[in-house]
mmCIF file of C-alpha atoms in Angstrom:
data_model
loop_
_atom_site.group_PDB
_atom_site.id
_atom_site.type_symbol
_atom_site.label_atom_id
_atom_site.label_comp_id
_atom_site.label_asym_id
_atom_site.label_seq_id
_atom_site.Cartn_x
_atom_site.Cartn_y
_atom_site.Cartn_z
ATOM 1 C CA UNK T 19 12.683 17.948 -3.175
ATOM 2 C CA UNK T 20 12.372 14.679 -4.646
ATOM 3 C CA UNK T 21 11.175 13.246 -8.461
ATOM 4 C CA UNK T 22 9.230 15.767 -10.257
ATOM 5 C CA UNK T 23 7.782 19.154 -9.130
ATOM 6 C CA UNK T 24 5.122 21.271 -10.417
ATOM 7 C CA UNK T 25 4.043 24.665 -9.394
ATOM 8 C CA UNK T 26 1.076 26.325 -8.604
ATOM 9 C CA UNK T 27 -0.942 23.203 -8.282
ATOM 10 C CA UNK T 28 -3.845 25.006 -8.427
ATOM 11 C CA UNK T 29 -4.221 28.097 -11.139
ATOM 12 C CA UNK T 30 -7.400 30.065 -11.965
ATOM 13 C CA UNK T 31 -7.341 32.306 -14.968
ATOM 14 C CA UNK T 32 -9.113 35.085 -17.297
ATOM 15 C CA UNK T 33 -8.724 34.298 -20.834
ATOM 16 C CA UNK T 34 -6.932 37.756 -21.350
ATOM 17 C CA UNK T 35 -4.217 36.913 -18.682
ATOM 18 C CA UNK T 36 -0.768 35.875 -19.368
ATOM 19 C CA UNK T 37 0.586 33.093 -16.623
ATOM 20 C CA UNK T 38 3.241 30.387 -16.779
ATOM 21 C CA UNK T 39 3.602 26.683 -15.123
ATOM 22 C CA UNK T 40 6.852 25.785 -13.895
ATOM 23 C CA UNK T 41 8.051 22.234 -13.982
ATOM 24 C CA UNK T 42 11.297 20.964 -12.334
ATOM 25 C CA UNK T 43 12.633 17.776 -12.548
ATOM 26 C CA UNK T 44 15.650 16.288 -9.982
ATOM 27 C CA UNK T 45 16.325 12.955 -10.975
ATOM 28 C CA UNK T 46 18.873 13.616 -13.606
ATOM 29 C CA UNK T 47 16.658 13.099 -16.629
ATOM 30 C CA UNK T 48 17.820 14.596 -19.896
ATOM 31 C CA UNK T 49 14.010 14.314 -21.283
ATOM 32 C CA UNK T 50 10.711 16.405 -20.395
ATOM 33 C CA UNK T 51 7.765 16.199 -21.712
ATOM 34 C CA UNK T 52 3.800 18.365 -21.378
ATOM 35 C CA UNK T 53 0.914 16.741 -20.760
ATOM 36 C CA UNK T 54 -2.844 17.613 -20.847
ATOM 37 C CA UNK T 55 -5.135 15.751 -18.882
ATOM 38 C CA UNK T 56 -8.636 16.419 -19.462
ATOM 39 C CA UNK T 57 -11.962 14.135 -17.859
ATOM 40 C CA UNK T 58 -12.840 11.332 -20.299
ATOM 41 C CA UNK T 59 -9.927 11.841 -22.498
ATOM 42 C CA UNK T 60 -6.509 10.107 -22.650
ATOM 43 C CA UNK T 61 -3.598 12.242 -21.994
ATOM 44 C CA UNK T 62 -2.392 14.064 -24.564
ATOM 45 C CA UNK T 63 1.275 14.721 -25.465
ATOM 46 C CA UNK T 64 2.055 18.677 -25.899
ATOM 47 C CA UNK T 65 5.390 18.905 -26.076
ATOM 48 C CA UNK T 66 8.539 17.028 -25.655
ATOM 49 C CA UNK T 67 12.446 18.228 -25.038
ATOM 50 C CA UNK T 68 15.098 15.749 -25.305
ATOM 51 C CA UNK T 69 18.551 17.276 -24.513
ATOM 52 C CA UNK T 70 16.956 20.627 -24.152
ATOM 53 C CA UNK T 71 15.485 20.762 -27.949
ATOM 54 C CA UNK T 72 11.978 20.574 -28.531
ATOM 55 C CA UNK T 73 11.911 17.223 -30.457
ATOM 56 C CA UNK T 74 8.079 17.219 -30.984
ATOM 57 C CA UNK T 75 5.412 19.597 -31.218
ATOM 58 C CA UNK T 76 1.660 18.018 -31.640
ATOM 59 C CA UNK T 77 -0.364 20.631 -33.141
ATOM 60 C CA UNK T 78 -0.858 22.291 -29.795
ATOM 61 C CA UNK T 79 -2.285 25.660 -30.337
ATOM 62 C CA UNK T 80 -0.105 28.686 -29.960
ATOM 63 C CA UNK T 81 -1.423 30.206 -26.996
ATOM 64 C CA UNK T 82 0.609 27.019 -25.011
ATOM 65 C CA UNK T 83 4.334 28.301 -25.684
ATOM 66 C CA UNK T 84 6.870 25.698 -23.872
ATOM 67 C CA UNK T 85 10.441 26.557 -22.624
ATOM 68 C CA UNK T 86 13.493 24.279 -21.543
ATOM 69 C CA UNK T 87 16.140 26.416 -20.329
ATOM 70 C CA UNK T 88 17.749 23.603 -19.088
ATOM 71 C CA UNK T 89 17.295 19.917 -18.357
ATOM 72 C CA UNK T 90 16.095 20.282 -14.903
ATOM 73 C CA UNK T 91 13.332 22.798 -15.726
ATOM 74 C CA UNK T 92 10.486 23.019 -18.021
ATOM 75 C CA UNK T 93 7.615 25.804 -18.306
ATOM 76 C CA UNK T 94 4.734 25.927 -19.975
ATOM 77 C CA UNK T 95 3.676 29.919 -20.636
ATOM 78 C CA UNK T 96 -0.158 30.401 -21.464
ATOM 79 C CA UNK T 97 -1.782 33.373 -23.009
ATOM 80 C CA UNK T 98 -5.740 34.142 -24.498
ATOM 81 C CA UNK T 99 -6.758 30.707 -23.405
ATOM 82 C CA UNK T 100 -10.047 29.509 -23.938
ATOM 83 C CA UNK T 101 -12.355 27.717 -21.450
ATOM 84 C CA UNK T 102 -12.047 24.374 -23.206
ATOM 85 C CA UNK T 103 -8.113 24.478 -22.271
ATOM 86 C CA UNK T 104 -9.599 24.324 -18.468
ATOM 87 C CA UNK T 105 -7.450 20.587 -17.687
ATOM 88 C CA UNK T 106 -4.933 18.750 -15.689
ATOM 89 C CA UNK T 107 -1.187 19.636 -16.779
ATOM 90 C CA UNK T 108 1.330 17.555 -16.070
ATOM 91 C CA UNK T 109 5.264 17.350 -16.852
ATOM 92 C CA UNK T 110 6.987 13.882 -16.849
ATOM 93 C CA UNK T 111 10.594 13.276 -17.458
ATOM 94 C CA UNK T 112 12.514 10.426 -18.536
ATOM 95 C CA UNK T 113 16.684 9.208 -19.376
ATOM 96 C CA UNK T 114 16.189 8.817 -23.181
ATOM 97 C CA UNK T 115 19.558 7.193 -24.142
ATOM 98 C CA UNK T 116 20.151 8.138 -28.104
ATOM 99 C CA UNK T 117 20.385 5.799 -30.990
ATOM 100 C CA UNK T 118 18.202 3.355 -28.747
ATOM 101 C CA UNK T 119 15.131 2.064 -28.569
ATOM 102 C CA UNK T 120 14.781 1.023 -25.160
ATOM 103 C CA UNK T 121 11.966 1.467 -22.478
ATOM 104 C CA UNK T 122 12.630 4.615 -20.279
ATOM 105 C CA UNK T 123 10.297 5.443 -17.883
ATOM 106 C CA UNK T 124 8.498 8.594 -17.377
ATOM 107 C CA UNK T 125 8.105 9.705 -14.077
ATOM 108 C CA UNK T 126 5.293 12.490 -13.656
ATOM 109 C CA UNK T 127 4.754 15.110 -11.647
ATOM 110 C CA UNK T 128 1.301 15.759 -9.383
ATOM 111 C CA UNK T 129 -0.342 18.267 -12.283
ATOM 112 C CA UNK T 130 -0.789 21.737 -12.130
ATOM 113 C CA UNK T 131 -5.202 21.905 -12.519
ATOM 114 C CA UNK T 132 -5.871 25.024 -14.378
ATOM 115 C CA UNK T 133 -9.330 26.575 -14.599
ATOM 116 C CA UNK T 134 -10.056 29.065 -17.632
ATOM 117 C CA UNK T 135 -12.801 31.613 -17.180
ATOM 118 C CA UNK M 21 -10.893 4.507 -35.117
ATOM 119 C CA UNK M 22 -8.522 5.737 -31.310
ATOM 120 C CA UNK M 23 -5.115 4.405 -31.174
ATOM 121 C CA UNK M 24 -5.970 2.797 -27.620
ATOM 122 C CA UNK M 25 -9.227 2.186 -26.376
ATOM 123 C CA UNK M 26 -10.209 1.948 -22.501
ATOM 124 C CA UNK M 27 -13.391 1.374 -20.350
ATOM 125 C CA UNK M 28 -13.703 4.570 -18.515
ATOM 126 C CA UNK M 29 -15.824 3.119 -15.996
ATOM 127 C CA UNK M 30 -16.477 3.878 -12.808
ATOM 128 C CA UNK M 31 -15.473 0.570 -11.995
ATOM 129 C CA UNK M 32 -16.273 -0.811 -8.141
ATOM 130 C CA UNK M 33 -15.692 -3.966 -6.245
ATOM 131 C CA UNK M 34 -15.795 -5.272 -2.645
ATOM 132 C CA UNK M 35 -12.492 -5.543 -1.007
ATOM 133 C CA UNK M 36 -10.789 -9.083 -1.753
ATOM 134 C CA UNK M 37 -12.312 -9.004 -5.000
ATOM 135 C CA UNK M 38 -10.721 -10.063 -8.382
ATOM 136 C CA UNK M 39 -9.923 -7.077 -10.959
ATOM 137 C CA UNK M 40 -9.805 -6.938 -14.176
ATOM 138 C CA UNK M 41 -9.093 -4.044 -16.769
ATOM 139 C CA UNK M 42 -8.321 -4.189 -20.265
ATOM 140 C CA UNK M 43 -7.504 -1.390 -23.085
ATOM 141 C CA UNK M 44 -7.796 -2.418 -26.569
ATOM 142 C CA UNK M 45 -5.338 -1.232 -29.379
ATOM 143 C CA UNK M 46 -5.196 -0.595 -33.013
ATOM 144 C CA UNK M 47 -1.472 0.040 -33.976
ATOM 145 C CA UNK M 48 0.411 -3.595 -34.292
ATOM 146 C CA UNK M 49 3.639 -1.387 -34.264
ATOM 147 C CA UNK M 50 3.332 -0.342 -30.612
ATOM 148 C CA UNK M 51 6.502 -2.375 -28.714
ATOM 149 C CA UNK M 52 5.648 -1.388 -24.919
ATOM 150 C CA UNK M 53 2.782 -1.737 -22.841
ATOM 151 C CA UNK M 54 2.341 -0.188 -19.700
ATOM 152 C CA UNK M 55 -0.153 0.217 -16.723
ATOM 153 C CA UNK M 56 -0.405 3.582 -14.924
ATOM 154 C CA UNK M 57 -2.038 3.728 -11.671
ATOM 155 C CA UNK M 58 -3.253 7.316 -10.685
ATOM 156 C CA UNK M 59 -4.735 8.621 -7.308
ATOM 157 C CA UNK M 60 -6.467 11.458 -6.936
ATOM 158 C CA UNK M 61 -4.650 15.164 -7.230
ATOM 159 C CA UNK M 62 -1.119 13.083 -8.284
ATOM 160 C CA UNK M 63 0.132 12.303 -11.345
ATOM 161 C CA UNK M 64 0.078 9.368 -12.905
ATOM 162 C CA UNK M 65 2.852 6.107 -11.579
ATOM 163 C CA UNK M 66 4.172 3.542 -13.273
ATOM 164 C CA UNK M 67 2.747 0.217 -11.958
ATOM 165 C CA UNK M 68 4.415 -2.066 -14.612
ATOM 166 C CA UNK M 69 5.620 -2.359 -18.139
ATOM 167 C CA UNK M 70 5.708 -5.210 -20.541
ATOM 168 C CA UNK M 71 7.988 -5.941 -24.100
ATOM 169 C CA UNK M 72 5.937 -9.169 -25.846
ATOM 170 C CA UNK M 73 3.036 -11.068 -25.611
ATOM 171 C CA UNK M 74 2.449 -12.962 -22.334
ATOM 172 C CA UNK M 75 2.476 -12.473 -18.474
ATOM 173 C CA UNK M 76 4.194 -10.174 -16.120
ATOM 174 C CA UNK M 77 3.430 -10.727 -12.324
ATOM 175 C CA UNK M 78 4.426 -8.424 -9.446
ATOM 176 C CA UNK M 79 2.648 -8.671 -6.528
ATOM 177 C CA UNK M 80 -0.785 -8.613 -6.641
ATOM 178 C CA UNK M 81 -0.559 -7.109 -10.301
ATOM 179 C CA UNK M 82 -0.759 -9.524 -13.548
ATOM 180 C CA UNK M 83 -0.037 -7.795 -16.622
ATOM 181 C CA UNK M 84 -1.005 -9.738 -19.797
ATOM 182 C CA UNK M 85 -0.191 -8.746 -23.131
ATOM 183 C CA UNK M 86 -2.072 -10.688 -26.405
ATOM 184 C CA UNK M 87 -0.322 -8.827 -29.701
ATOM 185 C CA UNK M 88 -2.315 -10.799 -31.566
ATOM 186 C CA UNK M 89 -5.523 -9.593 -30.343
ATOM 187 C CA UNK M 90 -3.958 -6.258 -29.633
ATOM 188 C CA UNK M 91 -5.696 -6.434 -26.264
ATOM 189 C CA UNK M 92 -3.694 -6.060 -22.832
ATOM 190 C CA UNK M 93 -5.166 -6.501 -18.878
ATOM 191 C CA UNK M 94 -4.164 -5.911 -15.813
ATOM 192 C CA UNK M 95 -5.519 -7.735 -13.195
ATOM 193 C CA UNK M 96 -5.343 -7.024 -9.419
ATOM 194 C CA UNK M 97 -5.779 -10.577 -6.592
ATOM 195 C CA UNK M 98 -6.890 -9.545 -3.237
ATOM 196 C CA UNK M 99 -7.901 -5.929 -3.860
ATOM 197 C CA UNK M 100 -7.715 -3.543 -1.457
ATOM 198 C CA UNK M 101 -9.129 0.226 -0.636
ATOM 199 C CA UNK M 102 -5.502 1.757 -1.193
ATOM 200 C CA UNK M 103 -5.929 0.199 -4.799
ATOM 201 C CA UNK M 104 -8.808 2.690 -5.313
ATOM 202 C CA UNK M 105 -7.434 4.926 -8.437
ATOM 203 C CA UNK M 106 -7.259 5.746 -11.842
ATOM 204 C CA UNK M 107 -5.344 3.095 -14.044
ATOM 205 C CA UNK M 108 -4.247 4.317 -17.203
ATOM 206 C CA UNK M 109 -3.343 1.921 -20.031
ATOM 207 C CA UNK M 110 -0.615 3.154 -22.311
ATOM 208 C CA UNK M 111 1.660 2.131 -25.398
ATOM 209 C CA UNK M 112 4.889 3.195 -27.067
ATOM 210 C CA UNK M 113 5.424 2.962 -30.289
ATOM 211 C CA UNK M 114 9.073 2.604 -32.069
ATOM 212 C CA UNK M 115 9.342 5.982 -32.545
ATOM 213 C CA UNK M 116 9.249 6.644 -29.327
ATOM 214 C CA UNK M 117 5.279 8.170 -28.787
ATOM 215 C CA UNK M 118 3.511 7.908 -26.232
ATOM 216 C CA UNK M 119 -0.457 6.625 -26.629
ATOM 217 C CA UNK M 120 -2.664 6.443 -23.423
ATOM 218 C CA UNK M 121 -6.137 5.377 -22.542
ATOM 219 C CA UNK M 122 -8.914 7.699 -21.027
ATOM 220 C CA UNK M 123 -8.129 5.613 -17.805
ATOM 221 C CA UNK M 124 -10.692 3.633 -15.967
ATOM 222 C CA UNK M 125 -11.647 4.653 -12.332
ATOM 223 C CA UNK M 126 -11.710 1.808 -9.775
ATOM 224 C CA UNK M 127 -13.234 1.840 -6.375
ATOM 225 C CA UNK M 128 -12.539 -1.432 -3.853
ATOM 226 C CA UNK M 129 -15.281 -1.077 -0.749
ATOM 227 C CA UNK M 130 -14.390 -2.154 2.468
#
């Protein structure tokens, strides 16, 4: 496996169920990030681990619970979601080098799309 | 008023044709600019990334950054089917955020 991996790709859910996305990254990175994707909108930042600690939060909702056991992997557990969560998810990663404030790419993986029902 | 504004579209041209896109921006702070190209069912690439005010050329692809305007493009010479995507617009700011556009979905017709 190459770059960044996602899994399912596809997920269909009841608002009562309890599911996770999985996100692994194998380029090294020592940052990961959550994105949502929905039509119209611009992506939205969730979450964001650099060296494993969740550096930024934005107000995402507390049904979306993120976890970084490690710097290769990143999930994203959902419970009680609501229809309007129904988007595109995708994790990114990047080599954040501390104390500067360089460009670092973020690479992305292909998006788990998750339907709410 | 959004931090980064972006024609949605749908966008279509024959092939050969000249492309433009352009985002619009509010924050005078933001330091990078880059273009995203996204097909459909991947995630999103990096196509290229600028630092100041100017031109960037690779390829086919012009990037063009005006701060003082706060208004970037992308253009794409010669365009081609396999160019037919999403292209996101997005902008970093010093504290390292990330701030995209809704994207703007291009088809080129053979």
């Amino acid at each position: 496996e190459t770059g960044v991996t996602q899994t399912p790709r596809h997920l269909v859910m009841g608002m009562t169920n309890k599911k996770s996305l999985k996100c692994e990254q194998h380029l090294g990175h020592n940052a990961m990030y959550w994105y949502k994707q929905s039509a119209k909108k611009p992506l939205e930042l969730m979450f964001v681990y650099n060296f494993k600690e969740q550096t930024e939060n934005n107000s995402v909702p507390s049904r979306f619970s993120p976890e970084c056991p490690n710097s290769s992997h990143l999930f994203l557990h959902l419970h009680t979601l609501q229809p309007e969560d129904s988007a595109l998810y995708l994790c990114a990663s990047s080599q954040e080098d501390s104390g500067r404030s360089s460009y670092n790419e973020q690479f992305f993986g292909p998006g788990t799309r998750l339907t709410v029902l | 008023q959004k931090e980064v504004e972006q024609d949605p579209g749908p966008l279509s041209v024959p092939e050969g044709a000249i492309v433009s896109l352009n985002c619009t921006y509010s924050n005078s702070a933001f330091q990078y600019f880059m273009w995203y190209r996204q097909y459909s069912r991947k995630g999103p690439e990096l196509l290229m990334y600028t630092y100041s005010s100017g031109n960037k050329e690779d390829g086919r692809f012009t990037a063009q950054v005006d701060k003082s305007s706060k208004y970037i493009s992308l253009f794409i010479r010669d365009s081609q089917p396999s160019d037919s995507a999403t292209y996101l617009c997005a902008m970093r700011s010093p504290g390292n955020q990330f701030y995209f556009g809704t994207g703007t979905s291009l088809t080129v017709i053979p």
